[in-house]
Amino acid sequence: MSDSTSRSHAIGDSKVPQKLQEKLPQGIEEAVPNSIHDTGAGKASSHATGDSAVPKVAQEAVPKKAEEVLPEKVHPTK
């Protein structure tokens, strides 16, 4: 029952050896604190793919689905 993908899910710095990152299931990688293995899990982020009229703090506070219902001219996500 492995959900590893033969790749790391880190988006930043990691103190976990690369070979181990590639073998661990994504859920395990995300459970490790970002200060040790940065997967971005639990961090607020925007899903905008370009310039947005929505303030950055609002983009980071709402779920992806909320961002996607906005018109592309206002907040591009595609």
PDB file of N, CA and C in Angstrom:
ATOM      1  N   MET A   1       0.833  -1.186   0.000  1.00  0.00           N
ATOM      2  CA  MET A   1       0.000   0.000   0.000  1.00  0.00           C
ATOM      3  C   MET A   1       0.876   1.248   0.000  1.00  0.00           C
ATOM      4  N   SER A   2       1.768   1.384  -0.901  1.00  0.00           N
ATOM      5  CA  SER A   2       2.662   2.523  -0.969  1.00  0.00           C
ATOM      6  C   SER A   2       2.089   3.588  -1.893  1.00  0.00           C
ATOM      7  N   ASP A   3       2.146   4.832  -1.442  1.00  0.00           N
ATOM      8  CA  ASP A   3       1.730   5.910  -2.321  1.00  0.00           C
ATOM      9  C   ASP A   3       2.923   6.799  -2.658  1.00  0.00           C
ATOM     10  N   SER A   4       4.125   6.193  -2.624  1.00  0.00           N
ATOM     11  CA  SER A   4       5.319   6.930  -3.025  1.00  0.00           C
ATOM     12  C   SER A   4       5.305   7.076  -4.535  1.00  0.00           C
ATOM     13  N   THR A   5       6.028   8.070  -5.011  1.00  0.00           N
ATOM     14  CA  THR A   5       5.992   8.342  -6.443  1.00  0.00           C
ATOM     15  C   THR A   5       7.371   8.361  -7.071  1.00  0.00           C
ATOM     16  N   SER A   6       8.367   7.847  -6.362  1.00  0.00           N
ATOM     17  CA  SER A   6       9.753   7.854  -6.841  1.00  0.00           C
ATOM     18  C   SER A   6      10.257   9.270  -7.068  1.00  0.00           C
ATOM     19  N   ARG A   7       9.679  10.215  -6.328  1.00  0.00           N
ATOM     20  CA  ARG A   7      10.162  11.590  -6.380  1.00  0.00           C
ATOM     21  C   ARG A   7       9.857  12.254  -5.045  1.00  0.00           C
ATOM     22  N   SER A   8      10.545  13.333  -4.784  1.00  0.00           N
ATOM     23  CA  SER A   8      10.333  14.081  -3.554  1.00  0.00           C
ATOM     24  C   SER A   8       9.178  15.059  -3.755  1.00  0.00           C
ATOM     25  N   HIS A   9       8.485  15.364  -2.678  1.00  0.00           N
ATOM     26  CA  HIS A   9       7.426  16.372  -2.725  1.00  0.00           C
ATOM     27  C   HIS A   9       7.890  17.674  -2.089  1.00  0.00           C
ATOM     28  N   ALA A  10       9.184  17.767  -1.803  1.00  0.00           N
ATOM     29  CA  ALA A  10       9.739  18.985  -1.217  1.00  0.00           C
ATOM     30  C   ALA A  10       9.721  20.110  -2.245  1.00  0.00           C
ATOM     31  N   ILE A  11       9.386  21.305  -1.771  1.00  0.00           N
ATOM     32  CA  ILE A  11       9.433  22.479  -2.641  1.00  0.00           C
ATOM     33  C   ILE A  11      10.505  23.444  -2.176  1.00  0.00           C
ATOM     34  N   GLY A  12      11.114  23.123  -1.055  1.00  0.00           N
ATOM     35  CA  GLY A  12      12.164  23.962  -0.487  1.00  0.00           C
ATOM     36  C   GLY A  12      13.272  23.096   0.058  1.00  0.00           C
ATOM     37  N   ASP A  13      13.948  23.625   1.047  1.00  0.00           N
ATOM     38  CA  ASP A  13      15.066  22.905   1.652  1.00  0.00           C
ATOM     39  C   ASP A  13      14.600  21.662   2.387  1.00  0.00           C
ATOM     40  N   SER A  14      15.466  20.671   2.440  1.00  0.00           N
ATOM     41  CA  SER A  14      15.161  19.443   3.153  1.00  0.00           C
ATOM     42  C   SER A  14      16.424  18.884   3.774  1.00  0.00           C
ATOM     43  N   LYS A  15      16.281  18.394   4.994  1.00  0.00           N
ATOM     44  CA  LYS A  15      17.384  17.707   5.668  1.00  0.00           C
ATOM     45  C   LYS A  15      17.250  16.198   5.498  1.00  0.00           C
ATOM     46  N   VAL A  16      16.194  15.757   4.817  1.00  0.00           N
ATOM     47  CA  VAL A  16      15.947  14.333   4.573  1.00  0.00           C
ATOM     48  C   VAL A  16      16.741  13.916   3.331  1.00  0.00           C
ATOM     49  N   PRO A  17      17.499  12.835   3.404  1.00  0.00           N
ATOM     50  CA  PRO A  17      18.267  12.384   2.235  1.00  0.00           C
ATOM     51  C   PRO A  17      17.361  12.174   1.006  1.00  0.00           C
ATOM     52  N   GLN A  18      17.847  12.551  -0.159  1.00  0.00           N
ATOM     53  CA  GLN A  18      17.080  12.501  -1.408  1.00  0.00           C
ATOM     54  C   GLN A  18      16.490  11.115  -1.670  1.00  0.00           C
ATOM     55  N   LYS A  19      17.280  10.071  -1.510  1.00  0.00           N
ATOM     56  CA  LYS A  19      16.786   8.708  -1.780  1.00  0.00           C
ATOM     57  C   LYS A  19      15.608   8.369  -0.872  1.00  0.00           C
ATOM     58  N   LEU A  20      15.664   8.804   0.384  1.00  0.00           N
ATOM     59  CA  LEU A  20      14.566   8.558   1.313  1.00  0.00           C
ATOM     60  C   LEU A  20      13.335   9.368   0.913  1.00  0.00           C
ATOM     61  N   GLN A  21      13.540  10.615   0.497  1.00  0.00           N
ATOM     62  CA  GLN A  21      12.429  11.450   0.030  1.00  0.00           C
ATOM     63  C   GLN A  21      11.669  10.757  -1.092  1.00  0.00           C
ATOM     64  N   GLU A  22      12.403  10.130  -1.985  1.00  0.00           N
ATOM     65  CA  GLU A  22      11.800   9.484  -3.152  1.00  0.00           C
ATOM     66  C   GLU A  22      11.004   8.237  -2.775  1.00  0.00           C
ATOM     67  N   LYS A  23      11.307   7.640  -1.642  1.00  0.00           N
ATOM     68  CA  LYS A  23      10.633   6.405  -1.242  1.00  0.00           C
ATOM     69  C   LYS A  23       9.479   6.631  -0.279  1.00  0.00           C
ATOM     70  N   LEU A  24       9.479   7.769   0.411  1.00  0.00           N
ATOM     71  CA  LEU A  24       8.431   8.026   1.398  1.00  0.00           C
ATOM     72  C   LEU A  24       7.101   8.392   0.743  1.00  0.00           C
ATOM     73  N   PRO A  25       5.994   7.921   1.301  1.00  0.00           N
ATOM     74  CA  PRO A  25       4.686   8.350   0.808  1.00  0.00           C
ATOM     75  C   PRO A  25       4.515   9.857   1.035  1.00  0.00           C
ATOM     76  N   GLN A  26       3.771  10.505   0.175  1.00  0.00           N
ATOM     77  CA  GLN A  26       3.577  11.945   0.254  1.00  0.00           C
ATOM     78  C   GLN A  26       3.042  12.365   1.627  1.00  0.00           C
ATOM     79  N   GLY A  27       2.118  11.591   2.181  1.00  0.00           N
ATOM     80  CA  GLY A  27       1.550  11.930   3.482  1.00  0.00           C
ATOM     81  C   GLY A  27       2.595  11.983   4.588  1.00  0.00           C
ATOM     82  N   ILE A  28       3.575  11.094   4.520  1.00  0.00           N
ATOM     83  CA  ILE A  28       4.660  11.098   5.508  1.00  0.00           C
ATOM     84  C   ILE A  28       5.522  12.338   5.314  1.00  0.00           C
ATOM     85  N   GLU A  29       5.856  12.644   4.063  1.00  0.00           N
ATOM     86  CA  GLU A  29       6.654  13.843   3.782  1.00  0.00           C
ATOM     87  C   GLU A  29       5.967  15.089   4.313  1.00  0.00           C
ATOM     88  N   GLU A  30       4.656  15.179   4.114  1.00  0.00           N
ATOM     89  CA  GLU A  30       3.916  16.361   4.541  1.00  0.00           C
ATOM     90  C   GLU A  30       3.750  16.426   6.062  1.00  0.00           C
ATOM     91  N   ALA A  31       3.876  15.295   6.741  1.00  0.00           N
ATOM     92  CA  ALA A  31       3.746  15.275   8.194  1.00  0.00           C
ATOM     93  C   ALA A  31       5.009  15.778   8.897  1.00  0.00           C
ATOM     94  N   VAL A  32       6.120  15.756   8.196  1.00  0.00           N
ATOM     95  CA  VAL A  32       7.379  16.238   8.760  1.00  0.00           C
ATOM     96  C   VAL A  32       7.338  17.768   8.771  1.00  0.00           C
ATOM     97  N   PRO A  33       7.799  18.408   9.842  1.00  0.00           N
ATOM     98  CA  PRO A  33       7.778  19.881   9.893  1.00  0.00           C
ATOM     99  C   PRO A  33       8.504  20.496   8.686  1.00  0.00           C
ATOM    100  N   ASN A  34       7.949  21.594   8.167  1.00  0.00           N
ATOM    101  CA  ASN A  34       8.551  22.263   7.017  1.00  0.00           C
ATOM    102  C   ASN A  34       9.972  22.742   7.304  1.00  0.00           C
ATOM    103  N   SER A  35      10.310  22.961   8.565  1.00  0.00           N
ATOM    104  CA  SER A  35      11.671  23.381   8.905  1.00  0.00           C
ATOM    105  C   SER A  35      12.685  22.263   8.661  1.00  0.00           C
ATOM    106  N   ILE A  36      12.201  21.018   8.588  1.00  0.00           N
ATOM    107  CA  ILE A  36      13.070  19.866   8.311  1.00  0.00           C
ATOM    108  C   ILE A  36      12.949  19.433   6.854  1.00  0.00           C
ATOM    109  N   HIS A  37      11.723  19.411   6.335  1.00  0.00           N
ATOM    110  CA  HIS A  37      11.461  18.946   4.964  1.00  0.00           C
ATOM    111  C   HIS A  37      10.305  19.776   4.417  1.00  0.00           C
ATOM    112  N   ASP A  38      10.638  20.824   3.678  1.00  0.00           N
ATOM    113  CA  ASP A  38       9.644  21.811   3.243  1.00  0.00           C
ATOM    114  C   ASP A  38       8.837  21.325   2.045  1.00  0.00           C
ATOM    115  N   THR A  39       7.600  20.886   2.318  1.00  0.00           N
ATOM    116  CA  THR A  39       6.690  20.478   1.250  1.00  0.00           C
ATOM    117  C   THR A  39       5.655  21.566   0.973  1.00  0.00           C
ATOM    118  N   GLY A  40       5.673  22.614   1.788  1.00  0.00           N
ATOM    119  CA  GLY A  40       4.686  23.673   1.643  1.00  0.00           C
ATOM    120  C   GLY A  40       3.367  23.331   2.308  1.00  0.00           C
ATOM    121  N   ALA A  41       3.253  22.131   2.854  1.00  0.00           N
ATOM    122  CA  ALA A  41       2.007  21.716   3.506  1.00  0.00           C
ATOM    123  C   ALA A  41       1.711  22.635   4.680  1.00  0.00           C
ATOM    124  N   GLY A  42       0.473  23.041   4.756  1.00  0.00           N
ATOM    125  CA  GLY A  42       0.050  23.886   5.853  1.00  0.00           C
ATOM    126  C   GLY A  42       0.350  25.355   5.665  1.00  0.00           C
ATOM    127  N   LYS A  43       0.999  25.702   4.581  1.00  0.00           N
ATOM    128  CA  LYS A  43       1.302  27.107   4.313  1.00  0.00           C
ATOM    129  C   LYS A  43       0.187  27.713   3.478  1.00  0.00           C
ATOM    130  N   ALA A  44      -0.139  28.937   3.772  1.00  0.00           N
ATOM    131  CA  ALA A  44      -1.114  29.659   2.959  1.00  0.00           C
ATOM    132  C   ALA A  44      -0.463  29.997   1.622  1.00  0.00           C
ATOM    133  N   SER A  45      -1.224  29.859   0.544  1.00  0.00           N
ATOM    134  CA  SER A  45      -0.676  30.189  -0.758  1.00  0.00           C
ATOM    135  C   SER A  45      -1.776  30.624  -1.695  1.00  0.00           C
ATOM    136  N   SER A  46      -1.367  31.317  -2.731  1.00  0.00           N
ATOM    137  CA  SER A  46      -2.285  31.746  -3.777  1.00  0.00           C
ATOM    138  C   SER A  46      -2.222  30.733  -4.909  1.00  0.00           C
ATOM    139  N   HIS A  47      -3.316  30.600  -5.628  1.00  0.00           N
ATOM    140  CA  HIS A  47      -3.351  29.721  -6.796  1.00  0.00           C
ATOM    141  C   HIS A  47      -3.385  30.527  -8.088  1.00  0.00           C
ATOM    142  N   ALA A  48      -3.102  31.816  -7.983  1.00  0.00           N
ATOM    143  CA  ALA A  48      -3.091  32.685  -9.155  1.00  0.00           C
ATOM    144  C   ALA A  48      -1.949  32.299 -10.083  1.00  0.00           C
ATOM    145  N   THR A  49      -2.214  32.367 -11.379  1.00  0.00           N
ATOM    146  CA  THR A  49      -1.191  32.051 -12.375  1.00  0.00           C
ATOM    147  C   THR A  49      -0.689  33.307 -13.085  1.00  0.00           C
ATOM    148  N   GLY A  50      -1.154  34.452 -12.642  1.00  0.00           N
ATOM    149  CA  GLY A  50      -0.751  35.718 -13.234  1.00  0.00           C
ATOM    150  C   GLY A  50      -1.097  36.852 -12.286  1.00  0.00           C
ATOM    151  N   ASP A  51      -1.069  38.076 -12.818  1.00  0.00           N
ATOM    152  CA  ASP A  51      -1.408  39.235 -11.997  1.00  0.00           C
ATOM    153  C   ASP A  51      -2.865  39.159 -11.569  1.00  0.00           C
ATOM    154  N   SER A  52      -3.116  39.477 -10.317  1.00  0.00           N
ATOM    155  CA  SER A  52      -4.459  39.395  -9.756  1.00  0.00           C
ATOM    156  C   SER A  52      -4.848  40.715  -9.124  1.00  0.00           C
ATOM    157  N   ALA A  53      -6.123  41.073  -9.239  1.00  0.00           N
ATOM    158  CA  ALA A  53      -6.654  42.269  -8.592  1.00  0.00           C
ATOM    159  C   ALA A  53      -7.003  41.991  -7.136  1.00  0.00           C
ATOM    160  N   VAL A  54      -6.964  40.730  -6.755  1.00  0.00           N
ATOM    161  CA  VAL A  54      -7.292  40.331  -5.380  1.00  0.00           C
ATOM    162  C   VAL A  54      -6.044  40.531  -4.511  1.00  0.00           C
ATOM    163  N   PRO A  55      -6.187  41.191  -3.355  1.00  0.00           N
ATOM    164  CA  PRO A  55      -5.020  41.370  -2.484  1.00  0.00           C
ATOM    165  C   PRO A  55      -4.396  40.034  -2.092  1.00  0.00           C
ATOM    166  N   LYS A  56      -3.073  40.005  -2.028  1.00  0.00           N
ATOM    167  CA  LYS A  56      -2.333  38.770  -1.741  1.00  0.00           C
ATOM    168  C   LYS A  56      -2.811  38.094  -0.457  1.00  0.00           C
ATOM    169  N   VAL A  57      -3.056  38.869   0.587  1.00  0.00           N
ATOM    170  CA  VAL A  57      -3.489  38.288   1.851  1.00  0.00           C
ATOM    171  C   VAL A  57      -4.836  37.578   1.698  1.00  0.00           C
ATOM    172  N   ALA A  58      -5.702  38.097   0.860  1.00  0.00           N
ATOM    173  CA  ALA A  58      -7.000  37.454   0.609  1.00  0.00           C
ATOM    174  C   ALA A  58      -6.805  36.187  -0.217  1.00  0.00           C
ATOM    175  N   GLN A  59      -5.913  36.232  -1.208  1.00  0.00           N
ATOM    176  CA  GLN A  59      -5.630  35.057  -2.032  1.00  0.00           C
ATOM    177  C   GLN A  59      -5.160  33.900  -1.161  1.00  0.00           C
ATOM    178  N   GLU A  60      -4.325  34.192  -0.174  1.00  0.00           N
ATOM    179  CA  GLU A  60      -3.753  33.159   0.680  1.00  0.00           C
ATOM    180  C   GLU A  60      -4.735  32.644   1.724  1.00  0.00           C
ATOM    181  N   ALA A  61      -5.791  33.400   1.989  1.00  0.00           N
ATOM    182  CA  ALA A  61      -6.730  33.029   3.046  1.00  0.00           C
ATOM    183  C   ALA A  61      -7.886  32.167   2.560  1.00  0.00           C
ATOM    184  N   VAL A  62      -8.159  32.186   1.263  1.00  0.00           N
ATOM    185  CA  VAL A  62      -9.327  31.453   0.758  1.00  0.00           C
ATOM    186  C   VAL A  62      -8.908  30.147   0.103  1.00  0.00           C
ATOM    187  N   PRO A  63      -9.805  29.153   0.092  1.00  0.00           N
ATOM    188  CA  PRO A  63      -9.501  27.881  -0.570  1.00  0.00           C
ATOM    189  C   PRO A  63      -9.390  28.036  -2.086  1.00  0.00           C
ATOM    190  N   LYS A  64      -8.719  27.092  -2.698  1.00  0.00           N
ATOM    191  CA  LYS A  64      -8.510  27.095  -4.146  1.00  0.00           C
ATOM    192  C   LYS A  64      -9.826  27.227  -4.904  1.00  0.00           C
ATOM    193  N   LYS A  65     -10.841  26.495  -4.480  1.00  0.00           N
ATOM    194  CA  LYS A  65     -12.133  26.537  -5.179  1.00  0.00           C
ATOM    195  C   LYS A  65     -12.719  27.941  -5.183  1.00  0.00           C
ATOM    196  N   ALA A  66     -12.529  28.691  -4.109  1.00  0.00           N
ATOM    197  CA  ALA A  66     -13.030  30.067  -4.054  1.00  0.00           C
ATOM    198  C   ALA A  66     -12.279  30.944  -5.047  1.00  0.00           C
ATOM    199  N   GLU A  67     -10.982  30.719  -5.178  1.00  0.00           N
ATOM    200  CA  GLU A  67     -10.196  31.489  -6.143  1.00  0.00           C
ATOM    201  C   GLU A  67     -10.627  31.165  -7.577  1.00  0.00           C
ATOM    202  N   GLU A  68     -10.933  29.905  -7.826  1.00  0.00           N
ATOM    203  CA  GLU A  68     -11.267  29.470  -9.188  1.00  0.00           C
ATOM    204  C   GLU A  68     -12.605  30.003  -9.694  1.00  0.00           C
ATOM    205  N   VAL A  69     -13.513  30.426  -8.803  1.00  0.00           N
ATOM    206  CA  VAL A  69     -14.807  30.936  -9.271  1.00  0.00           C
ATOM    207  C   VAL A  69     -14.733  32.394  -9.709  1.00  0.00           C
ATOM    208  N   LEU A  70     -13.644  33.067  -9.387  1.00  0.00           N
ATOM    209  CA  LEU A  70     -13.487  34.451  -9.818  1.00  0.00           C
ATOM    210  C   LEU A  70     -13.199  34.509 -11.318  1.00  0.00           C
ATOM    211  N   PRO A  71     -13.652  35.576 -11.991  1.00  0.00           N
ATOM    212  CA  PRO A  71     -13.354  35.715 -13.427  1.00  0.00           C
ATOM    213  C   PRO A  71     -11.843  35.767 -13.672  1.00  0.00           C
ATOM    214  N   GLU A  72     -11.406  35.165 -14.750  1.00  0.00           N
ATOM    215  CA  GLU A  72      -9.978  35.123 -15.092  1.00  0.00           C
ATOM    216  C   GLU A  72      -9.379  36.527 -15.200  1.00  0.00           C
ATOM    217  N   LYS A  73     -10.169  37.515 -15.624  1.00  0.00           N
ATOM    218  CA  LYS A  73      -9.658  38.881 -15.743  1.00  0.00           C
ATOM    219  C   LYS A  73      -9.315  39.460 -14.369  1.00  0.00           C
ATOM    220  N   VAL A  74     -10.018  39.015 -13.356  1.00  0.00           N
ATOM    221  CA  VAL A  74      -9.806  39.517 -12.006  1.00  0.00           C
ATOM    222  C   VAL A  74      -8.718  38.730 -11.289  1.00  0.00           C
ATOM    223  N   HIS A  75      -8.787  37.403 -11.410  1.00  0.00           N
ATOM    224  CA  HIS A  75      -7.861  36.523 -10.697  1.00  0.00           C
ATOM    225  C   HIS A  75      -7.604  35.275 -11.539  1.00  0.00           C
ATOM    226  N   PRO A  76      -6.571  35.313 -12.404  1.00  0.00           N
ATOM    227  CA  PRO A  76      -6.307  34.167 -13.268  1.00  0.00           C
ATOM    228  C   PRO A  76      -5.803  32.954 -12.512  1.00  0.00           C
ATOM    229  N   THR A  77      -6.429  31.799 -12.756  1.00  0.00           N
ATOM    230  CA  THR A  77      -6.018  30.540 -12.123  1.00  0.00           C
ATOM    231  C   THR A  77      -5.824  29.424 -13.135  1.00  0.00           C
ATOM    232  N   LYS A  78      -5.985  29.701 -14.391  1.00  0.00           N
ATOM    233  CA  LYS A  78      -5.841  28.662 -15.420  1.00  0.00           C
ATOM    234  C   LYS A  78      -4.590  28.862 -16.220  1.00  0.00           C
TER     235      LYS A  78
END
